[in-house]
mmCIF file of C-alpha atoms and ligand atoms in Angstrom:
data_model
loop_
_atom_site.group_PDB
_atom_site.id
_atom_site.type_symbol
_atom_site.label_atom_id
_atom_site.label_comp_id
_atom_site.label_asym_id
_atom_site.label_seq_id
_atom_site.Cartn_x
_atom_site.Cartn_y
_atom_site.Cartn_z
ATOM 1 C CA UNK E 9 206.621 127.789 115.257
ATOM 2 C CA UNK E 10 206.113 124.235 113.881
ATOM 3 C CA UNK E 11 205.836 123.212 110.430
ATOM 4 C CA UNK E 12 202.347 122.256 110.694
ATOM 5 C CA UNK E 13 200.982 125.142 112.711
ATOM 6 C CA UNK E 14 199.408 123.002 115.097
ATOM 7 C CA UNK E 15 201.674 122.119 117.835
ATOM 8 C CA UNK E 16 200.435 122.758 121.316
ATOM 9 C CA UNK E 17 202.209 122.871 124.674
ATOM 10 C CA UNK E 18 199.370 121.623 127.163
ATOM 11 C CA UNK E 19 200.604 122.819 130.650
ATOM 12 C CA UNK E 20 199.130 121.104 133.617
ATOM 13 C CA UNK E 21 199.056 122.628 136.992
ATOM 14 C CA UNK E 22 198.415 121.024 140.454
ATOM 15 C CA UNK E 23 194.859 121.040 140.923
ATOM 16 C CA UNK E 24 192.467 118.104 141.149
ATOM 17 C CA UNK E 25 190.887 119.123 137.714
ATOM 18 C CA UNK E 26 194.227 118.013 135.993
ATOM 19 C CA UNK E 27 192.256 114.464 135.449
ATOM 20 C CA UNK E 28 189.878 116.478 133.359
ATOM 21 C CA UNK E 29 192.666 117.620 131.092
ATOM 22 C CA UNK E 30 193.114 114.247 129.969
ATOM 23 C CA UNK E 31 189.938 114.633 128.012
ATOM 24 C CA UNK E 32 190.867 117.906 126.692
ATOM 25 C CA UNK E 33 194.120 116.538 125.419
ATOM 26 C CA UNK E 34 192.086 113.772 123.362
ATOM 27 C CA UNK E 35 189.603 116.516 122.038
ATOM 28 C CA UNK E 36 192.805 118.713 120.778
ATOM 29 C CA UNK E 37 193.991 115.610 119.100
ATOM 30 C CA UNK E 38 190.664 115.036 117.435
ATOM 31 C CA UNK E 39 191.105 118.612 116.119
ATOM 32 C CA UNK E 40 194.372 117.798 114.383
ATOM 33 C CA UNK E 41 196.630 119.257 117.129
ATOM 34 C CA UNK E 42 200.001 117.640 117.828
ATOM 35 C CA UNK E 43 200.210 117.935 121.787
ATOM 36 C CA UNK E 44 203.236 117.724 124.043
ATOM 37 C CA UNK E 45 202.163 117.597 127.651
ATOM 38 C CA UNK E 46 204.127 119.422 130.319
ATOM 39 C CA UNK E 47 203.003 119.052 133.711
ATOM 40 C CA UNK E 48 204.135 120.999 136.754
ATOM 41 C CA UNK E 49 206.259 118.531 139.202
ATOM 42 C CA UNK E 50 203.539 118.707 141.842
ATOM 43 C CA UNK E 51 200.573 118.039 139.442
ATOM 44 C CA UNK E 52 202.147 114.627 139.144
ATOM 45 C CA UNK E 53 200.660 113.819 142.514
ATOM 46 C CA UNK E 54 197.206 114.291 140.790
ATOM 47 C CA UNK E 55 197.966 112.673 137.516
ATOM 48 C CA UNK E 56 201.084 110.650 136.588
ATOM 49 C CA UNK E 57 203.413 111.195 133.796
ATOM 50 C CA UNK E 58 202.466 107.794 132.485
ATOM 51 C CA UNK E 59 198.993 108.912 131.589
ATOM 52 C CA UNK E 60 200.252 111.828 129.744
ATOM 53 C CA UNK E 61 202.714 109.930 127.774
ATOM 54 C CA UNK E 62 200.343 107.025 126.969
ATOM 55 C CA UNK E 63 197.732 109.727 125.625
ATOM 56 C CA UNK E 64 200.115 112.051 123.928
ATOM 57 C CA UNK E 65 202.543 109.307 122.650
ATOM 58 C CA UNK E 66 205.013 111.746 123.648
ATOM 59 C CA UNK E 67 207.768 111.942 126.227
ATOM 60 C CA UNK E 68 206.766 113.948 129.420
ATOM 61 C CA UNK E 69 209.249 115.973 131.434
ATOM 62 C CA UNK E 70 208.872 118.516 134.236
ATOM 63 C CA UNK E 71 212.061 119.968 134.918
ATOM 64 C CA UNK E 72 214.813 121.375 132.911
ATOM 65 C CA UNK E 73 217.210 118.817 134.204
ATOM 66 C CA UNK E 74 215.526 116.096 132.286
ATOM 67 C CA UNK E 75 216.842 115.053 128.822
ATOM 68 C CA UNK E 76 219.317 117.787 129.154
ATOM 69 C CA UNK E 77 220.948 117.201 125.778
ATOM 70 C CA UNK E 78 217.673 118.056 123.962
ATOM 71 C CA UNK E 79 217.721 121.597 125.687
ATOM 72 C CA UNK E 80 213.982 120.865 125.944
ATOM 73 C CA UNK E 81 213.062 124.251 127.588
ATOM 74 C CA UNK E 82 214.136 125.983 124.284
ATOM 75 C CA UNK E 83 213.522 123.106 121.753
ATOM 76 C CA UNK E 84 209.875 122.455 122.685
ATOM 77 C CA UNK E 85 209.290 126.426 122.852
ATOM 78 C CA UNK E 86 210.725 126.916 119.560
ATOM 79 C CA UNK E 87 208.295 124.133 117.985
ATOM 80 C CA UNK E 88 205.280 125.365 119.784
ATOM 81 C CA UNK E 89 202.553 127.141 118.009
ATOM 82 C CA UNK E 90 200.104 127.556 121.181
ATOM 83 C CA UNK E 91 200.116 127.171 124.825
ATOM 84 C CA UNK E 92 197.078 126.018 126.838
ATOM 85 C CA UNK E 93 197.517 125.837 130.394
ATOM 86 C CA UNK E 94 194.885 123.759 132.063
ATOM 87 C CA UNK E 95 194.153 123.799 135.130
ATOM 88 C CA UNK E 96 196.091 126.585 136.254
ATOM 89 C CA UNK E 97 196.263 127.040 140.059
ATOM 90 C CA UNK E 98 196.771 130.271 141.933
ATOM 91 C CA UNK E 99 200.546 129.352 142.648
ATOM 92 C CA UNK E 100 201.064 128.688 138.815
ATOM 93 C CA UNK E 101 199.312 131.858 137.955
ATOM 94 C CA UNK E 102 201.590 133.787 140.421
ATOM 95 C CA UNK E 103 204.554 132.211 139.105
ATOM 96 C CA UNK E 104 203.626 133.229 135.552
ATOM 97 C CA UNK E 105 202.836 136.856 136.463
ATOM 98 C CA UNK E 106 206.213 137.238 138.419
ATOM 99 C CA UNK E 107 207.976 135.642 135.321
ATOM 100 C CA UNK E 108 209.593 132.778 137.430
ATOM 101 C CA UNK E 109 211.221 129.860 135.518
ATOM 102 C CA UNK E 110 211.475 127.268 138.435
ATOM 103 C CA UNK E 111 210.085 124.267 136.352
ATOM 104 C CA UNK E 112 209.893 123.373 132.725
ATOM 105 C CA UNK E 113 206.486 124.539 131.961
ATOM 106 C CA UNK E 114 207.522 128.220 133.357
ATOM 107 C CA UNK E 115 210.538 128.160 131.590
ATOM 108 C CA UNK E 116 208.633 127.330 128.152
ATOM 109 C CA UNK E 117 206.397 130.223 128.680
ATOM 110 C CA UNK E 118 209.172 132.662 129.296
ATOM 111 C CA UNK E 119 210.985 131.220 126.006
ATOM 112 C CA UNK E 120 208.183 131.429 123.700
ATOM 113 C CA UNK E 121 205.964 134.409 122.335
ATOM 114 C CA UNK E 122 203.077 132.327 120.502
ATOM 115 C CA UNK E 123 199.410 132.573 121.814
ATOM 116 C CA UNK E 124 198.727 131.431 125.471
ATOM 117 C CA UNK E 125 195.528 130.422 127.012
ATOM 118 C CA UNK E 126 195.177 129.855 130.742
ATOM 119 C CA UNK E 127 192.085 127.836 132.116
ATOM 120 C CA UNK E 128 192.222 128.692 135.992
ATOM 121 C CA UNK E 129 190.609 126.243 138.564
ATOM 122 C CA UNK E 130 190.627 126.867 142.134
ATOM 123 C CA UNK E 131 188.466 127.642 145.275
ATOM 124 C CA UNK E 132 186.632 130.884 144.803
ATOM 125 C CA UNK E 133 188.121 132.461 147.731
ATOM 126 C CA UNK E 134 191.685 131.825 146.220
ATOM 127 C CA UNK E 135 190.222 133.109 142.703
ATOM 128 C CA UNK E 136 188.759 136.354 144.288
ATOM 129 C CA UNK E 137 191.672 136.879 146.566
ATOM 130 C CA UNK E 138 193.361 140.262 145.742
ATOM 131 C CA UNK E 139 196.667 138.725 144.738
ATOM 132 C CA UNK E 140 195.159 136.208 142.223
ATOM 133 C CA UNK E 141 192.794 139.007 140.721
ATOM 134 C CA UNK E 142 196.106 141.307 140.313
ATOM 135 C CA UNK E 143 198.274 138.437 138.701
ATOM 136 C CA UNK E 144 195.451 137.583 136.289
ATOM 137 C CA UNK E 145 195.391 141.411 135.403
ATOM 138 C CA UNK E 146 199.105 141.335 134.974
ATOM 139 C CA UNK E 147 198.675 138.313 132.534
ATOM 140 C CA UNK E 148 195.788 139.580 130.736
ATOM 141 C CA UNK E 149 197.617 142.886 130.271
ATOM 142 C CA UNK E 150 200.663 140.856 128.745
ATOM 143 C CA UNK E 151 198.328 139.021 126.173
ATOM 144 C CA UNK E 152 197.407 135.851 127.813
ATOM 145 C CA UNK E 153 194.041 134.677 127.137
ATOM 146 C CA UNK E 154 192.543 133.789 130.702
ATOM 147 C CA UNK E 155 189.316 131.983 130.630
ATOM 148 C CA UNK E 156 186.911 132.787 133.444
ATOM 149 C CA UNK E 157 186.171 129.924 135.662
ATOM 150 C CA UNK E 158 182.495 128.672 135.825
ATOM 151 C CA UNK E 159 180.404 128.872 138.817
ATOM 152 C CA UNK E 160 178.898 125.895 140.675
ATOM 153 C CA UNK E 161 179.808 123.121 143.056
ATOM 154 C CA UNK E 162 183.494 122.517 143.923
ATOM 155 C CA UNK E 163 185.536 119.622 145.171
ATOM 156 C CA UNK E 164 184.381 120.246 148.536
ATOM 157 C CA UNK E 165 180.616 120.856 149.766
ATOM 158 C CA UNK E 166 180.720 124.668 148.935
ATOM 159 C CA UNK E 167 180.142 126.243 145.542
ATOM 160 C CA UNK E 168 181.189 129.578 143.666
ATOM 161 C CA UNK E 169 183.238 130.641 140.888
ATOM 162 C CA UNK E 170 186.290 128.561 140.431
ATOM 163 C CA UNK E 171 185.183 125.416 138.527
ATOM 164 C CA UNK E 172 187.171 124.149 135.513
ATOM 165 C CA UNK E 173 184.848 124.605 132.539
ATOM 166 C CA UNK E 174 183.732 121.632 130.477
ATOM 167 C CA UNK E 175 185.857 120.197 128.073
ATOM 168 C CA UNK E 176 184.379 121.477 125.005
ATOM 169 C CA UNK E 177 183.856 125.019 126.121
ATOM 170 C CA UNK E 178 187.662 125.049 126.587
ATOM 171 C CA UNK E 179 188.402 123.595 123.258
ATOM 172 C CA UNK E 180 186.150 125.881 121.563
ATOM 173 C CA UNK E 181 187.801 129.001 122.933
ATOM 174 C CA UNK E 182 190.929 127.589 122.501
ATOM 175 C CA UNK E 183 190.245 127.202 118.738
ATOM 176 C CA UNK E 184 188.937 130.979 118.791
ATOM 177 C CA UNK E 185 192.122 132.029 120.169
ATOM 178 C CA UNK E 186 194.251 130.015 117.702
ATOM 179 C CA UNK E 187 192.100 131.347 114.828
ATOM 180 C CA UNK E 188 191.465 127.938 113.112
ATOM 181 C CA UNK E 189 187.709 127.914 114.167
ATOM 182 C CA UNK E 190 185.438 127.546 111.293
ATOM 183 C CA UNK E 191 187.479 129.261 108.759
ATOM 184 C CA UNK E 192 185.895 127.036 106.047
ATOM 185 C CA UNK E 193 182.354 128.507 106.523
ATOM 186 C CA UNK E 194 180.599 128.817 103.092
ATOM 187 C CA UNK E 195 182.979 126.689 101.275
ATOM 188 C CA UNK E 196 182.033 123.505 99.347
ATOM 189 C CA UNK E 197 184.414 120.885 99.854
ATOM 190 C CA UNK E 198 184.544 117.172 98.192
ATOM 191 C CA UNK E 199 186.696 114.680 99.483
ATOM 192 C CA UNK E 200 187.208 111.080 97.988
ATOM 193 C CA UNK E 201 188.179 108.328 100.181
ATOM 194 C CA UNK E 202 189.094 104.624 100.173
ATOM 195 C CA UNK E 203 190.054 102.537 97.079
ATOM 196 C CA UNK E 204 188.203 101.631 94.010
ATOM 197 C CA UNK E 205 187.490 98.038 93.284
ATOM 198 C CA UNK E 206 187.081 96.795 89.613
ATOM 199 C CA UNK E 207 185.423 93.566 89.164
ATOM 200 C CA UNK E 208 186.932 90.681 87.587
ATOM 201 C CA UNK E 209 184.000 88.515 88.369
ATOM 202 C CA UNK E 210 181.270 88.413 90.871
ATOM 203 C CA UNK E 211 183.755 87.268 93.556
ATOM 204 C CA UNK E 212 187.141 88.838 92.770
ATOM 205 C CA UNK E 213 188.377 92.251 92.268
ATOM 206 C CA UNK E 214 191.471 94.565 91.483
ATOM 207 C CA UNK E 215 191.710 96.806 94.675
ATOM 208 C CA UNK E 216 194.356 98.397 96.817
ATOM 209 C CA UNK E 217 195.393 98.828 100.468
ATOM 210 C CA UNK E 218 193.890 102.193 100.990
ATOM 211 C CA UNK E 219 192.138 102.232 104.296
ATOM 212 C CA UNK E 220 190.381 105.654 103.498
ATOM 213 C CA UNK E 221 191.534 106.986 107.009
ATOM 214 C CA UNK E 222 193.120 109.973 105.422
ATOM 215 C CA UNK E 223 190.211 111.066 103.144
ATOM 216 C CA UNK E 224 187.717 110.669 106.253
ATOM 217 C CA UNK E 225 190.127 112.702 108.457
ATOM 218 C CA UNK E 226 189.974 115.438 105.815
ATOM 219 C CA UNK E 227 186.155 115.412 105.677
ATOM 220 C CA UNK E 228 185.882 115.457 109.402
ATOM 221 C CA UNK E 229 188.335 118.313 109.628
ATOM 222 C CA UNK E 230 186.601 120.326 106.886
ATOM 223 C CA UNK E 231 183.097 119.745 108.479
ATOM 224 C CA UNK E 232 184.533 121.018 111.948
ATOM 225 C CA UNK E 233 185.972 124.086 110.279
ATOM 226 C CA UNK E 234 182.621 124.944 108.917
ATOM 227 C CA UNK E 235 182.729 123.610 105.507
ATOM 228 C CA UNK E 236 180.010 121.869 103.334
ATOM 229 C CA UNK E 237 181.374 118.447 103.023
ATOM 230 C CA UNK E 238 180.736 115.711 100.362
ATOM 231 C CA UNK E 239 182.491 112.426 101.164
ATOM 232 C CA UNK E 240 182.702 110.076 98.078
ATOM 233 C CA UNK E 241 183.822 106.973 99.821
ATOM 234 C CA UNK E 242 185.011 104.007 97.853
ATOM 235 C CA UNK E 243 184.481 100.583 99.720
ATOM 236 C CA UNK E 244 185.079 102.122 103.236
ATOM 237 C CA UNK E 245 183.028 101.197 106.351
ATOM 238 C CA UNK E 246 181.950 104.656 107.914
ATOM 239 C CA UNK E 247 181.031 105.338 111.419
ATOM 240 C CA UNK E 248 178.292 107.914 111.661
ATOM 241 C CA UNK E 249 179.522 111.193 109.953
ATOM 242 C CA UNK E 250 177.079 113.707 111.101
ATOM 243 C CA UNK E 251 176.567 116.681 108.762
ATOM 244 C CA UNK E 252 178.608 115.043 106.032
ATOM 245 C CA UNK E 253 176.928 114.139 102.697
ATOM 246 C CA UNK E 254 178.365 110.701 101.829
ATOM 247 C CA UNK E 255 177.957 108.980 98.428
ATOM 248 C CA UNK E 256 179.123 105.312 98.225
ATOM 249 C CA UNK E 257 180.915 104.143 94.905
ATOM 250 C CA UNK E 258 182.727 101.001 94.128
ATOM 251 C CA UNK E 259 184.593 101.601 90.836
ATOM 252 C CA UNK E 260 186.576 104.437 89.227
ATOM 253 C CA UNK E 261 183.926 104.907 86.621
ATOM 254 C CA UNK E 262 181.409 105.413 89.364
ATOM 255 C CA UNK E 263 183.600 108.079 91.208
ATOM 256 C CA UNK E 264 184.139 109.897 88.053
ATOM 257 C CA UNK E 265 180.384 109.960 87.454
ATOM 258 C CA UNK E 266 179.663 111.329 90.892
ATOM 259 C CA UNK E 267 182.298 114.046 90.544
ATOM 260 C CA UNK E 268 181.249 114.807 86.915
ATOM 261 C CA UNK E 269 177.976 115.930 88.401
ATOM 262 C CA UNK E 270 179.137 117.733 91.451
ATOM 263 C CA UNK E 271 182.768 119.145 90.634
ATOM 264 C CA UNK E 272 181.488 122.213 89.319
ATOM 265 C CA UNK E 273 179.710 123.466 92.401
ATOM 266 C CA UNK E 274 182.760 122.771 94.893
ATOM 267 C CA UNK E 275 185.551 125.210 95.944
ATOM 268 C CA UNK E 276 188.007 122.341 96.788
ATOM 269 C CA UNK E 277 188.471 118.986 95.874
ATOM 270 C CA UNK E 278 190.663 116.626 97.820
ATOM 271 C CA UNK E 279 191.459 113.463 96.016
ATOM 272 C CA UNK E 280 192.583 111.112 98.727
ATOM 273 C CA UNK E 281 191.174 107.937 97.170
ATOM 274 C CA UNK E 282 193.195 105.439 95.727
ATOM 275 C CA UNK E 283 191.935 104.756 92.366
ATOM 276 C CA UNK E 284 192.861 101.446 90.490
ATOM 277 C CA UNK E 285 194.926 102.462 87.627
ATOM 278 C CA UNK E 286 193.243 99.623 85.460
ATOM 279 C CA UNK E 287 190.242 97.568 85.226
ATOM 280 C CA UNK E 288 189.475 94.138 83.504
ATOM 281 C CA UNK E 289 188.284 94.742 79.938
ATOM 282 C CA UNK E 290 185.403 92.676 80.702
ATOM 283 C CA UNK E 291 183.657 91.666 83.849
ATOM 284 C CA UNK E 292 181.907 88.422 83.572
ATOM 285 C CA UNK E 293 178.687 87.537 85.597
ATOM 286 C CA UNK E 294 179.623 83.870 86.538
ATOM 287 C CA UNK E 295 182.586 83.082 88.732
ATOM 288 C CA UNK E 296 185.622 82.089 86.688
ATOM 289 C CA UNK E 297 186.741 78.464 87.501
ATOM 290 C CA UNK E 298 190.076 78.179 88.789
ATOM 291 C CA UNK E 299 191.224 76.239 85.472
ATOM 292 C CA UNK E 300 190.476 79.174 83.438
ATOM 293 C CA UNK E 301 191.787 81.789 85.864
ATOM 294 C CA UNK E 302 195.234 82.465 84.117
ATOM 295 C CA UNK E 303 195.131 85.889 83.005
ATOM 296 C CA UNK E 304 193.227 89.042 83.143
ATOM 297 C CA UNK E 305 193.148 91.417 80.080
ATOM 298 C CA UNK E 306 193.135 95.174 81.425
ATOM 299 C CA UNK E 307 192.396 98.453 80.193
ATOM 300 C CA UNK E 308 193.291 101.809 81.661
ATOM 301 C CA UNK E 309 190.863 103.659 84.043
ATOM 302 C CA UNK E 310 190.186 107.355 83.535
ATOM 303 C CA UNK E 311 192.485 109.647 85.442
ATOM 304 C CA UNK E 312 189.819 111.473 87.500
ATOM 305 C CA UNK E 313 192.019 114.379 88.391
ATOM 306 C CA UNK E 314 193.153 114.767 84.708
ATOM 307 C CA UNK E 315 189.789 114.460 83.504
ATOM 308 C CA UNK E 316 188.492 117.277 85.985
ATOM 309 C CA UNK E 317 191.279 119.705 85.756
ATOM 310 C CA UNK E 318 190.405 121.274 82.350
ATOM 311 C CA UNK E 319 186.874 121.865 83.817
ATOM 312 C CA UNK E 320 188.423 123.924 86.551
ATOM 313 C CA UNK E 321 186.757 127.269 87.276
ATOM 314 C CA UNK E 322 188.596 128.616 90.467
ATOM 315 C CA UNK E 323 188.341 125.122 92.111
ATOM 316 C CA UNK E 324 191.628 124.225 94.149
ATOM 317 C CA UNK E 325 192.567 120.589 93.577
ATOM 318 C CA UNK E 326 194.435 118.442 96.162
ATOM 319 C CA UNK E 327 196.210 115.094 95.057
ATOM 320 C CA UNK E 328 197.744 112.504 96.840
ATOM 321 C CA UNK E 329 200.599 110.301 95.574
ATOM 322 C CA UNK E 330 202.074 106.908 97.201
ATOM 323 C CA UNK E 331 205.478 106.219 95.876
ATOM 324 C CA UNK E 332 208.310 104.029 96.651
ATOM 325 C CA UNK E 333 211.084 105.765 94.735
ATOM 326 C CA UNK E 334 212.095 109.093 93.349
ATOM 327 C CA UNK E 335 209.320 110.249 95.672
ATOM 328 C CA UNK E 336 209.462 113.924 95.375
ATOM 329 C CA UNK E 337 210.406 113.871 91.648
ATOM 330 C CA UNK E 338 207.416 111.609 91.102
ATOM 331 C CA UNK E 339 204.991 113.724 92.794
ATOM 332 C CA UNK E 340 206.182 117.028 91.281
ATOM 333 C CA UNK E 341 205.404 115.536 87.677
ATOM 334 C CA UNK E 342 202.059 114.367 88.971
ATOM 335 C CA UNK E 343 201.361 117.699 90.102
ATOM 336 C CA UNK E 344 201.989 119.039 86.723
ATOM 337 C CA UNK E 345 200.256 116.385 84.732
ATOM 338 C CA UNK E 346 197.048 116.091 86.638
ATOM 339 C CA UNK E 347 196.726 120.129 87.055
ATOM 340 C CA UNK E 348 196.842 120.015 90.712
ATOM 341 C CA UNK E 349 197.360 123.135 93.102
ATOM 342 C CA UNK E 350 199.091 120.934 95.614
ATOM 343 C CA UNK E 351 200.046 117.170 96.389
ATOM 344 C CA UNK E 352 200.762 115.211 99.605
ATOM 345 C CA UNK E 353 203.406 112.492 98.500
ATOM 346 C CA UNK E 354 204.293 109.752 101.082
ATOM 347 C CA UNK E 355 207.009 107.045 100.691
ATOM 348 C CA UNK E 356 204.861 103.861 101.145
ATOM 349 C CA UNK E 357 207.842 101.406 100.554
ATOM 350 C CA UNK E 358 207.091 98.251 102.639
ATOM 351 C CA UNK E 359 203.567 99.093 103.185
ATOM 352 C CA UNK E 360 204.206 101.965 105.503
ATOM 353 C CA UNK E 361 201.283 104.465 106.174
ATOM 354 C CA UNK E 362 198.273 102.396 104.904
ATOM 355 C CA UNK E 363 195.936 101.758 107.814
ATOM 356 C CA UNK E 364 198.048 103.600 110.174
ATOM 357 C CA UNK E 365 197.015 106.712 112.146
ATOM 358 C CA UNK E 366 200.190 108.571 111.399
ATOM 359 C CA UNK E 367 201.629 109.740 108.099
ATOM 360 C CA UNK E 368 205.047 110.943 107.065
ATOM 361 C CA UNK E 369 205.773 112.776 103.668
ATOM 362 C CA UNK E 370 206.023 116.018 101.842
ATOM 363 C CA UNK E 371 203.395 118.447 100.526
ATOM 364 C CA UNK E 372 204.418 119.937 97.176
ATOM 365 C CA UNK E 373 202.924 123.232 96.277
ATOM 366 C CA UNK E 374 202.684 124.754 92.583
ATOM 367 C CA UNK E 375 205.299 127.453 93.098
ATOM 368 C CA UNK E 376 207.622 124.684 93.887
ATOM 369 C CA UNK E 377 207.742 125.086 97.611
ATOM 370 C CA UNK E 378 208.143 121.883 99.584
ATOM 371 C CA UNK E 379 206.663 121.401 103.270
ATOM 372 C CA UNK E 380 207.860 118.471 104.961
ATOM 373 C CA UNK E 381 205.434 116.584 107.386
ATOM 374 C CA UNK E 382 207.058 114.344 109.814
ATOM 375 C CA UNK E 383 205.347 111.751 111.939
ATOM 376 C CA UNK E 384 202.125 113.514 112.219
ATOM 377 C CA UNK E 385 198.600 112.233 112.906
ATOM 378 C CA UNK E 386 196.381 111.998 109.711
ATOM 379 C CA UNK E 387 194.246 114.504 111.399
ATOM 380 C CA UNK E 388 196.877 117.097 111.602
ATOM 381 C CA UNK E 389 197.734 116.581 107.934
ATOM 382 C CA UNK E 390 194.171 116.840 107.080
ATOM 383 C CA UNK E 391 193.907 120.395 108.668
ATOM 384 C CA UNK E 392 197.342 121.208 107.218
ATOM 385 C CA UNK E 393 196.242 120.491 103.688
ATOM 386 C CA UNK E 394 193.255 122.230 104.063
ATOM 387 C CA UNK E 395 195.054 125.235 105.314
ATOM 388 C CA UNK E 396 197.089 125.336 102.150
ATOM 389 C CA UNK E 397 193.956 124.714 100.072
ATOM 390 C CA UNK E 398 192.200 127.619 101.716
ATOM 391 C CA UNK E 399 195.515 130.029 101.026
ATOM 392 C CA UNK E 400 195.224 129.008 97.356
ATOM 393 C CA UNK E 401 191.555 129.745 97.046
ATOM 394 C CA UNK E 402 192.412 133.165 98.174
HETATM 395 O O1 C5P Y 515 198.793 108.521 89.504
HETATM 396 P P1 C5P Y 515 198.509 108.156 90.697
HETATM 397 O O2 C5P Y 515 197.626 107.055 91.005
HETATM 398 O O3 C5P Y 515 199.926 108.076 91.461
HETATM 399 O O4 C5P Y 515 197.966 109.546 91.404
HETATM 400 C C1 C5P Y 515 197.439 109.773 92.694
HETATM 401 C C2 C5P Y 515 196.595 110.825 92.558
HETATM 402 O O5 C5P Y 515 195.595 110.847 91.413
HETATM 403 C C3 C5P Y 515 195.353 110.580 93.967
HETATM 404 O O6 C5P Y 515 195.214 112.025 94.147
HETATM 405 C C4 C5P Y 515 194.384 109.917 93.301
HETATM 406 O O7 C5P Y 515 193.062 110.114 93.930
HETATM 407 C C5 C5P Y 515 194.429 110.550 91.844
HETATM 408 N N1 C5P Y 515 194.036 109.544 90.623
HETATM 409 C C6 C5P Y 515 192.980 109.723 89.877
HETATM 410 N N2 C5P Y 515 192.540 108.963 88.838
HETATM 411 C C7 C5P Y 515 193.181 107.818 88.608
HETATM 412 C C8 C5P Y 515 194.283 107.504 89.424
HETATM 413 C C9 C5P Y 515 194.593 108.360 90.541
HETATM 414 O O8 C5P Y 515 192.254 110.751 90.015
HETATM 415 N N3 C5P Y 515 192.706 107.130 87.707
#
């Protein structure tokens, strides 16, 4: 089991449908899964290791004789939460059914007892052959989820049952198998994203380097899992976010105003926006001339989380902290002071994390538990935070 509960081994069998699994890999990543691709050696005739490495950003090996010092057939198995083998050929199904361990993938399957889903793809005559039928029955009896191939046109001119299903039907079935499907149905989630800007004059402002990526990941992940999502976006350009209510704000005061009228109705607030700590005491309507632009008098912005905490009525509040020293201790005291249920802290010394697709840090829970998050996509972190928030919600 991994720390994120979202680590997938994507096994690739030697069928022409292997190329379609490149899309399956991408869609799994969209859903916040970390994916390690393990092709069978002969599948590399269809799609080479370079494709899988480029798409997964991870090393790809096929035999137990590679990277022996890592003992990959055990280390990968230990870190896996789920297996998805797509496409699975008649030969691969036969090898799995007889418990063979003649390449890395089959070793991993034996070495791991996490949920496994198999997507067969082959000619109908092979699918319907008594040997395959018996092998599939054996795998099902051992708890493998074997998806039914689709009926239709095959690689050659004939048709029948044996086609590799469309990407999203594979992904949706996989989500059902993994149990992460729409578990936020009926929940209202507010997410803040981006960074507030506090005007100095009509041209200049106090802002920060938050890209909004993490908040957008949380909003999308929550919507995919069935939540009703309200995204309060501070100065971020947004693509079309279907099904998500978006309110644009500029300043911390505006963000607080929107939250004051929406917080009471939500179940979870994920406060990933970087709120400017202070604002100019007076913002002027005319651009300040260079010669007079020597100092700015500031006053503190309201602490939004600390303001909302006393109004809590069962809501779970998730905060973020970006620190450059004493990272864990600083986050722990923010958790207390701001009345949070959990906080994610990352070490941003040297500008790390901002604008990146990946993140590295620690989740701190109210009971003192710490969950390290090492080199994960922001989508994976989004889902992980939602998992913990949902647990706290009870
Ligand atoms: O105190 P600090 O800015 O490090 O705390 C970060 C967390 O607090 C983030 O979740 C941020 O959205 C929130 N915050 C807030 N109001 C502020 C400043 C930060 O709610 N004025």
